[in-house]
Amino acid sequence: MKKLDTQTVSVAKRGSLLVVTIDNPPVNALSHSVRAGLLEAVNALESDADARAMVIICKGRTFIAGADIHEFKRPMQAPLLGEVIERLDAATKPIVAAIHGTALGGGLEVALACSYRIALDQARVGFPEVKLGILPGSGGSVRLPRLIGVAPALTMISEGGQISARDACDKGLIDAVVSEDLEAAAISFTEKLVAEGAKVCRVSALPVPGFDPAVFDTSRAMLSKKYKGFRAPLVAVDLMKMVTETPFAEAIASEYKVCKDLLVSPQSRALRHIFAAEREALNVAGVGADLRPRDVRRVAIVGPGTMGRGIACCFQNAGIPVILIGRSDDSLASAVKAIRKIHEANVKRGGITADEMERRMALLTTATSYEAVADVDLVIEAVTEELNVKKDIFARLDAVLRKDAIIATNTSFLDIEELAASSADPSRVAGMHFFNPAHVMKLLENVRALKTAPDVLATTTALGKRLGKVPVMAGRSEGFIANRMLSKRTREAQFLLEDGATPQQVDRVLTAFGFPIGPFALADLAGMDIMAAARAARVARMSPREQRCNIVDRLVAAGRLGQKSSAGYYAYDESRKPSHAPEVDMLLEAYRSEYGLAARAITDEEILERCLYAMVNEAAKILEEGGAARPGDIDVIWTNGFGFPTYLGGPMFYADAVGLPRVKEALDKYSELVGEPFFKPAPLIERLVAEGRGFYG
Ligand code: 3H9
């Protein structure tokens, strides 16, 4: 096999074929050396009179996963991907792309510039660029509609989803699907082409098939709702329209310009930041890359309540057997029923088949005795948030578990050190904080205690990935990262009501900022009794002003429990549509007059700044205390756990974009207006501003 100059691409002669192998771990991204290697390979094909065709295949876990994202930070070095694609397209002999894993973005563009595509049946293809705030820039949006039609191409490009090889084959994107030995299959596919005298087949030469022009308006309307605030999906519609109206070569040039412009947009920077931060969050301090996580083959969950049920679903979905431990057969029976309902809803949506649901249900068993957990590798305790109850469970688990089994707690705010100390072996104790609904929410806030063993941390991190979650490691602190920051936003939202804002105004400002739901609509959804219980658990440690601000308790006393009682901060009709509740205005007025508080007009700017900067300030304290390893972890938590708009990059990235001096100025202002205890700038912010730096340098 001839290694080309680039080291990541090699070419071997197989009879009358050239087989080009790309080997650029981890995901065969189109780094400079791969682009140069592909160019050389096409030159080799053209200059070798005996070579009749060429196969492009990749080593490792996947076909090309796209352009090399790390190269986006500096000017691209020639040859650019567009040049490589042009050469592939212009080749005078057939080229076949052999796809396994995922052919994504630039990887799919390479495949589309080949004459034919063959794929393993488990392979997937897609244009995920939109998730990075950009769009295909090397012919993807110009070739795809020619091959599969305008409407399906627009869906793939504007939403960034992946489709299976079989679906791609049905759509005409892939020519053949095989179930094993891709290389042999690709070679015999290509040999047959050669034997039959097949010519090159250029997608660029195809016309754009007929389509319904209404697709642009309907897509625009749908996308602006579904991806509210995101720019690239809407640009995709304009791009696709341009492609249908413009000759091929011109469309290629325009597409490249659109991609380049988007690449330097603030949204793309923010989205790429989150992409990198989610991966960096997997690097946990003190856990070496070579440290093997413990095997997790069977798990138990103690507590068949809402959280326990959702967590059980996560394990079933990942194919891991799970035992649910409860106090009575009745509670377990209703939990199993509820879990089945979750899977049934998935079947109804077309997410899984009924057979698959039964396979998943077969992974679930129940028990009322702790003896049943004797042989599990991990137990997650998900019972009520009472320290003594949890401590008692830890002691009972210690008595029956294998020595190497892990005890994880789903607590959202109890002291992880106290819990760890209640096990005879604190090194086996860690936190795994799931978010409600656990089977839906991507965020997994893992927690480390001082004595947690490094391989236990490696295990909870690896398990998070295996469950399809985005795991982030937090350290000791009340409410860890997520709820500690949230509590500050909740505090400010309540104080704003005291000061004269309305729930509608606060919710409107925060949803206009990009949150999917405002804090008061969210409280109505969660239930005021739950909010009141969370407050009761913390009230003794609250400041006097927070202790006084008992609006939540007053709503509960008035029977306004939120959506479940059709009345909370809002009034709800039968279809749960919220409307203004004059009773809440009256309740707030009564509250203010009881304490002699005067309502004043509050600007939208004040609402936004107080809600956001209270969180950012708390995050700075968490960072300094070591509760979070890096600002990126905080951004990942907020974008995955609370709907902070990913196109703004999370609260820390956003604060840097606003400028830390401006953030500090606002904190100083609210220190005077609301009170020092609530807004005194964190020492880290003071220091960074003095040094002329931001959270990210
Ligand atoms: C594009 O193609 C633009 C063109 O149209 C036009 C240009 C002009 N580059 O996710 P994982 C790294 S835009 C460089 O944990 P998985 C990743 O950082 C691109 N590196 O694995 C990580 O490294 P580390 C369009 C990349 O198995 C490691 O690979 N393509 C790239 O869960 C493993 O990643 C995309 O947007 C990349 N493109 O999932 C695809 N991709 O461990 C983005 C990944 O050092 N990638 N890495 O942090 C993915 O969706 C997933 O990574 C993939 C594998 C599905 C491929």
mmCIF file of N, CA, C and O and ligand atoms in Angstrom, residues 26-27 29 61 65-70 72 81 102 104-106 109 128-129 132 134-138 162 256 259 275 279 465, ligand 1:
data_model
loop_
_atom_site.group_PDB
_atom_site.id
_atom_site.type_symbol
_atom_site.label_atom_id
_atom_site.label_comp_id
_atom_site.label_asym_id
_atom_site.label_seq_id
_atom_site.Cartn_x
_atom_site.Cartn_y
_atom_site.Cartn_z
ATOM 1 N N PRO A 26 -9.900 10.894 15.492
ATOM 2 C CA PRO A 26 -10.871 9.850 15.853
ATOM 3 C C PRO A 26 -12.016 9.659 14.859
ATOM 4 O O PRO A 26 -12.639 8.608 14.845
ATOM 5 N N VAL A 27 -12.321 10.675 14.017
ATOM 6 C CA VAL A 27 -13.539 10.545 13.202
ATOM 7 C C VAL A 27 -13.287 10.820 11.713
ATOM 8 O O VAL A 27 -14.203 11.118 10.963
ATOM 9 N N ALA A 29 -11.982 13.303 10.196
ATOM 10 C CA ALA A 29 -12.360 14.648 9.745
ATOM 11 C C ALA A 29 -11.466 15.059 8.582
ATOM 12 O O ALA A 29 -10.351 14.555 8.412
ATOM 13 N N ARG A 61 -13.783 4.039 13.346
ATOM 14 C CA ARG A 61 -15.187 3.865 13.675
ATOM 15 C C ARG A 61 -16.165 4.483 12.700
ATOM 16 O O ARG A 61 -17.372 4.260 12.800
ATOM 17 N N ALA A 65 -16.445 12.318 9.119
ATOM 18 C CA ALA A 65 -17.507 12.967 9.918
ATOM 19 C C ALA A 65 -17.642 14.445 9.597
ATOM 20 O O ALA A 65 -18.392 15.148 10.266
ATOM 21 N N GLY A 66 -16.925 14.937 8.604
ATOM 22 C CA GLY A 66 -17.100 16.334 8.206
ATOM 23 C C GLY A 66 -15.795 17.093 8.147
ATOM 24 O O GLY A 66 -14.709 16.521 8.341
ATOM 25 N N ALA A 67 -15.920 18.391 7.892
ATOM 26 C CA ALA A 67 -14.740 19.263 7.918
ATOM 27 C C ALA A 67 -14.130 19.187 9.315
ATOM 28 O O ALA A 67 -14.814 18.849 10.285
ATOM 29 N N ASP A 68 -12.849 19.489 9.424
ATOM 30 C CA ASP A 68 -12.188 19.461 10.733
ATOM 31 C C ASP A 68 -12.529 20.750 11.485
ATOM 32 O O ASP A 68 -12.040 21.827 11.149
ATOM 33 N N ILE A 69 -13.365 20.584 12.497
ATOM 34 C CA ILE A 69 -13.871 21.753 13.225
ATOM 35 C C ILE A 69 -12.725 22.556 13.860
ATOM 36 O O ILE A 69 -12.801 23.778 13.968
ATOM 37 N N HIS A 70 -11.650 21.859 14.244
ATOM 38 C CA HIS A 70 -10.525 22.574 14.878
ATOM 39 C C HIS A 70 -9.863 23.561 13.914
ATOM 40 O O HIS A 70 -9.225 24.516 14.339
ATOM 41 N N PHE A 72 -11.430 25.524 11.936
ATOM 42 C CA PHE A 72 -12.298 26.685 11.697
ATOM 43 C C PHE A 72 -11.755 27.948 12.361
ATOM 44 O O PHE A 72 -12.145 29.052 12.015
ATOM 45 N N LEU A 81 -11.655 22.364 0.748
ATOM 46 C CA LEU A 81 -12.518 21.217 0.475
ATOM 47 C C LEU A 81 -13.217 21.362 -0.878
ATOM 48 O O LEU A 81 -13.359 20.392 -1.630
ATOM 49 N N THR A 102 -20.750 7.157 10.263
ATOM 50 C CA THR A 102 -21.552 8.302 9.819
ATOM 51 C C THR A 102 -20.797 9.084 8.739
ATOM 52 O O THR A 102 -19.610 9.360 8.890
ATOM 53 N N LEU A 104 -20.933 12.578 7.470
ATOM 54 C CA LEU A 104 -21.590 13.818 7.892
ATOM 55 C C LEU A 104 -20.945 15.039 7.241
ATOM 56 O O LEU A 104 -19.731 15.048 6.992
ATOM 57 N N GLY A 105 -21.760 16.060 7.014
ATOM 58 C CA GLY A 105 -21.248 17.339 6.543
ATOM 59 C C GLY A 105 -20.337 17.177 5.336
ATOM 60 O O GLY A 105 -20.710 16.575 4.315
ATOM 61 N N GLY A 106 -19.110 17.703 5.468
ATOM 62 C CA GLY A 106 -18.136 17.596 4.380
ATOM 63 C C GLY A 106 -17.917 16.146 3.948
ATOM 64 O O GLY A 106 -17.588 15.880 2.784
ATOM 65 N N GLU A 109 -20.524 15.435 1.617
ATOM 66 C CA GLU A 109 -20.239 16.194 0.386
ATOM 67 C C GLU A 109 -19.222 15.444 -0.473
ATOM 68 O O GLU A 109 -19.347 15.392 -1.697
ATOM 69 N N PRO A 128 -25.118 17.909 9.491
ATOM 70 C CA PRO A 128 -25.372 18.512 10.814
ATOM 71 C C PRO A 128 -24.856 19.939 10.941
ATOM 72 O O PRO A 128 -24.909 20.505 12.028
ATOM 73 N N GLU A 129 -24.364 20.532 9.849
ATOM 74 C CA GLU A 129 -23.748 21.857 9.932
ATOM 75 C C GLU A 129 -24.610 22.868 10.675
ATOM 76 O O GLU A 129 -24.117 23.698 11.437
ATOM 77 N N LEU A 132 -24.054 23.623 14.089
ATOM 78 C CA LEU A 132 -22.870 24.427 14.397
ATOM 79 C C LEU A 132 -23.077 25.866 13.903
ATOM 80 O O LEU A 132 -22.136 26.647 13.821
ATOM 81 N N ILE A 134 -23.777 26.791 10.923
ATOM 82 C CA ILE A 134 -23.368 27.017 9.528
ATOM 83 C C ILE A 134 -24.217 26.126 8.613
ATOM 84 O O ILE A 134 -25.174 25.495 9.071
ATOM 85 N N LEU A 135 -23.871 26.085 7.337
ATOM 86 C CA LEU A 135 -24.572 25.224 6.381
ATOM 87 C C LEU A 135 -23.524 24.565 5.502
ATOM 88 O O LEU A 135 -22.364 25.011 5.490
ATOM 89 N N PRO A 136 -23.881 23.515 4.767
ATOM 90 C CA PRO A 136 -22.878 22.886 3.908
ATOM 91 C C PRO A 136 -22.223 23.939 3.018
ATOM 92 O O PRO A 136 -22.916 24.824 2.498
ATOM 93 N N GLY A 137 -20.912 23.840 2.848
ATOM 94 C CA GLY A 137 -20.216 24.890 2.104
ATOM 95 C C GLY A 137 -19.432 24.356 0.922
ATOM 96 O O GLY A 137 -18.731 25.100 0.243
ATOM 97 N N SER A 138 -19.540 23.051 0.667
ATOM 98 C CA SER A 138 -18.764 22.493 -0.450
ATOM 99 C C SER A 138 -19.645 21.654 -1.362
ATOM 100 O O SER A 138 -19.313 20.531 -1.729
ATOM 101 N N GLN A 162 -29.926 13.019 11.041
ATOM 102 C CA GLN A 162 -29.263 11.956 10.275
ATOM 103 C C GLN A 162 -30.328 10.980 9.787
ATOM 104 O O GLN A 162 -31.323 10.778 10.464
ATOM 105 N N TYR A 256 -20.834 28.607 -0.932
ATOM 106 C CA TYR A 256 -19.581 28.756 -0.180
ATOM 107 C C TYR A 256 -19.567 30.084 0.570
ATOM 108 O O TYR A 256 -19.181 30.160 1.742
ATOM 109 N N CYS A 259 -21.823 29.910 3.599
ATOM 110 C CA CYS A 259 -21.195 29.117 4.666
ATOM 111 C C CYS A 259 -20.104 29.936 5.363
ATOM 112 O O CYS A 259 -20.018 29.952 6.599
ATOM 113 N N PHE A 275 -20.430 22.717 21.357
ATOM 114 C CA PHE A 275 -19.991 21.414 20.828
ATOM 115 C C PHE A 275 -18.690 20.993 21.513
ATOM 116 O O PHE A 275 -18.550 19.877 22.003
ATOM 117 N N ARG A 279 -17.777 18.077 24.909
ATOM 118 C CA ARG A 279 -16.760 17.030 24.841
ATOM 119 C C ARG A 279 -15.688 17.238 25.907
ATOM 120 O O ARG A 279 -15.208 16.290 26.517
ATOM 121 N N LYS A 465 -22.582 8.881 29.071
ATOM 122 C CA LYS A 465 -22.508 8.828 27.602
ATOM 123 C C LYS A 465 -23.291 7.626 27.076
ATOM 124 O O LYS A 465 -24.013 7.716 26.094
HETATM 125 C C1 3H9 B 1 -18.599 20.743 7.765
HETATM 126 O O1 3H9 B 1 -18.399 19.637 7.380
HETATM 127 C C2 3H9 B 1 -18.626 21.956 6.886
HETATM 128 C C3 3H9 B 1 -18.587 21.660 5.421
HETATM 129 O O2 3H9 B 1 -19.886 21.462 4.909
HETATM 130 C C4 3H9 B 1 -18.034 22.812 4.631
HETATM 131 C C5 3H9 B 1 -16.734 23.403 5.024
HETATM 132 C C6 3H9 B 1 -16.268 24.500 4.056
HETATM 133 N N1 3H9 B 1 -13.778 17.778 13.374
HETATM 134 O O3 3H9 B 1 -18.657 13.319 19.405
HETATM 135 P P1 3H9 B 1 -17.590 12.409 19.878
HETATM 136 C C7 3H9 B 1 -13.874 14.875 17.586
HETATM 137 S S1 3H9 B 1 -18.852 21.091 9.394
HETATM 138 C C8 3H9 B 1 -12.833 17.572 14.295
HETATM 139 O O4 3H9 B 1 -17.320 12.333 21.338
HETATM 140 P P2 3H9 B 1 -19.144 10.147 19.053
HETATM 141 C C9 3H9 B 1 -14.491 15.331 18.904
HETATM 142 O O5 3H9 B 1 -14.080 16.642 19.215
HETATM 143 C C10 3H9 B 1 -18.698 19.554 10.220
HETATM 144 N N2 3H9 B 1 -13.012 16.777 15.366
HETATM 145 O O6 3H9 B 1 -17.798 10.926 19.339
HETATM 146 C C11 3H9 B 1 -13.932 14.288 19.845
HETATM 147 O O7 3H9 B 1 -12.582 14.614 20.118
HETATM 148 P P3 3H9 B 1 -12.067 14.766 21.623
HETATM 149 C C12 3H9 B 1 -19.899 18.737 10.077
HETATM 150 C C13 3H9 B 1 -14.186 16.177 15.481
HETATM 151 O O8 3H9 B 1 -18.738 8.793 18.639
HETATM 152 C C14 3H9 B 1 -13.912 13.021 18.994
HETATM 153 O O9 3H9 B 1 -13.953 13.458 17.639
HETATM 154 N N3 3H9 B 1 -19.777 17.565 10.903
HETATM 155 C C15 3H9 B 1 -15.213 16.346 14.555
HETATM 156 O O10 3H9 B 1 -20.109 10.327 20.163
HETATM 157 C C16 3H9 B 1 -15.066 12.109 19.252
HETATM 158 O O11 3H9 B 1 -16.274 12.839 19.108
HETATM 159 C C17 3H9 B 1 -20.209 17.545 12.168
HETATM 160 O O12 3H9 B 1 -20.744 18.494 12.678
HETATM 161 C C18 3H9 B 1 -14.979 17.196 13.446
HETATM 162 N N4 3H9 B 1 -15.914 17.405 12.480
HETATM 163 O O13 3H9 B 1 -19.786 10.889 17.794
HETATM 164 C C19 3H9 B 1 -19.983 16.247 12.902
HETATM 165 N N5 3H9 B 1 -16.292 15.618 14.949
HETATM 166 O O14 3H9 B 1 -12.327 13.448 22.225
HETATM 167 C C20 3H9 B 1 -19.699 16.499 14.342
HETATM 168 C C21 3H9 B 1 -15.927 15.013 16.086
HETATM 169 O O15 3H9 B 1 -10.641 15.113 21.453
HETATM 170 N N6 3H9 B 1 -19.399 15.272 15.038
HETATM 171 N N7 3H9 B 1 -14.654 15.338 16.420
HETATM 172 O O16 3H9 B 1 -12.891 15.852 22.211
HETATM 173 C C22 3H9 B 1 -20.320 14.450 15.523
HETATM 174 O O17 3H9 B 1 -21.513 14.620 15.341
HETATM 175 C C23 3H9 B 1 -19.850 13.292 16.356
HETATM 176 O O18 3H9 B 1 -18.557 13.587 16.793
HETATM 177 C C24 3H9 B 1 -19.805 11.925 15.629
HETATM 178 C C25 3H9 B 1 -19.142 10.885 16.563
HETATM 179 C C26 3H9 B 1 -21.250 11.499 15.311
HETATM 180 C C27 3H9 B 1 -19.019 12.002 14.357
#
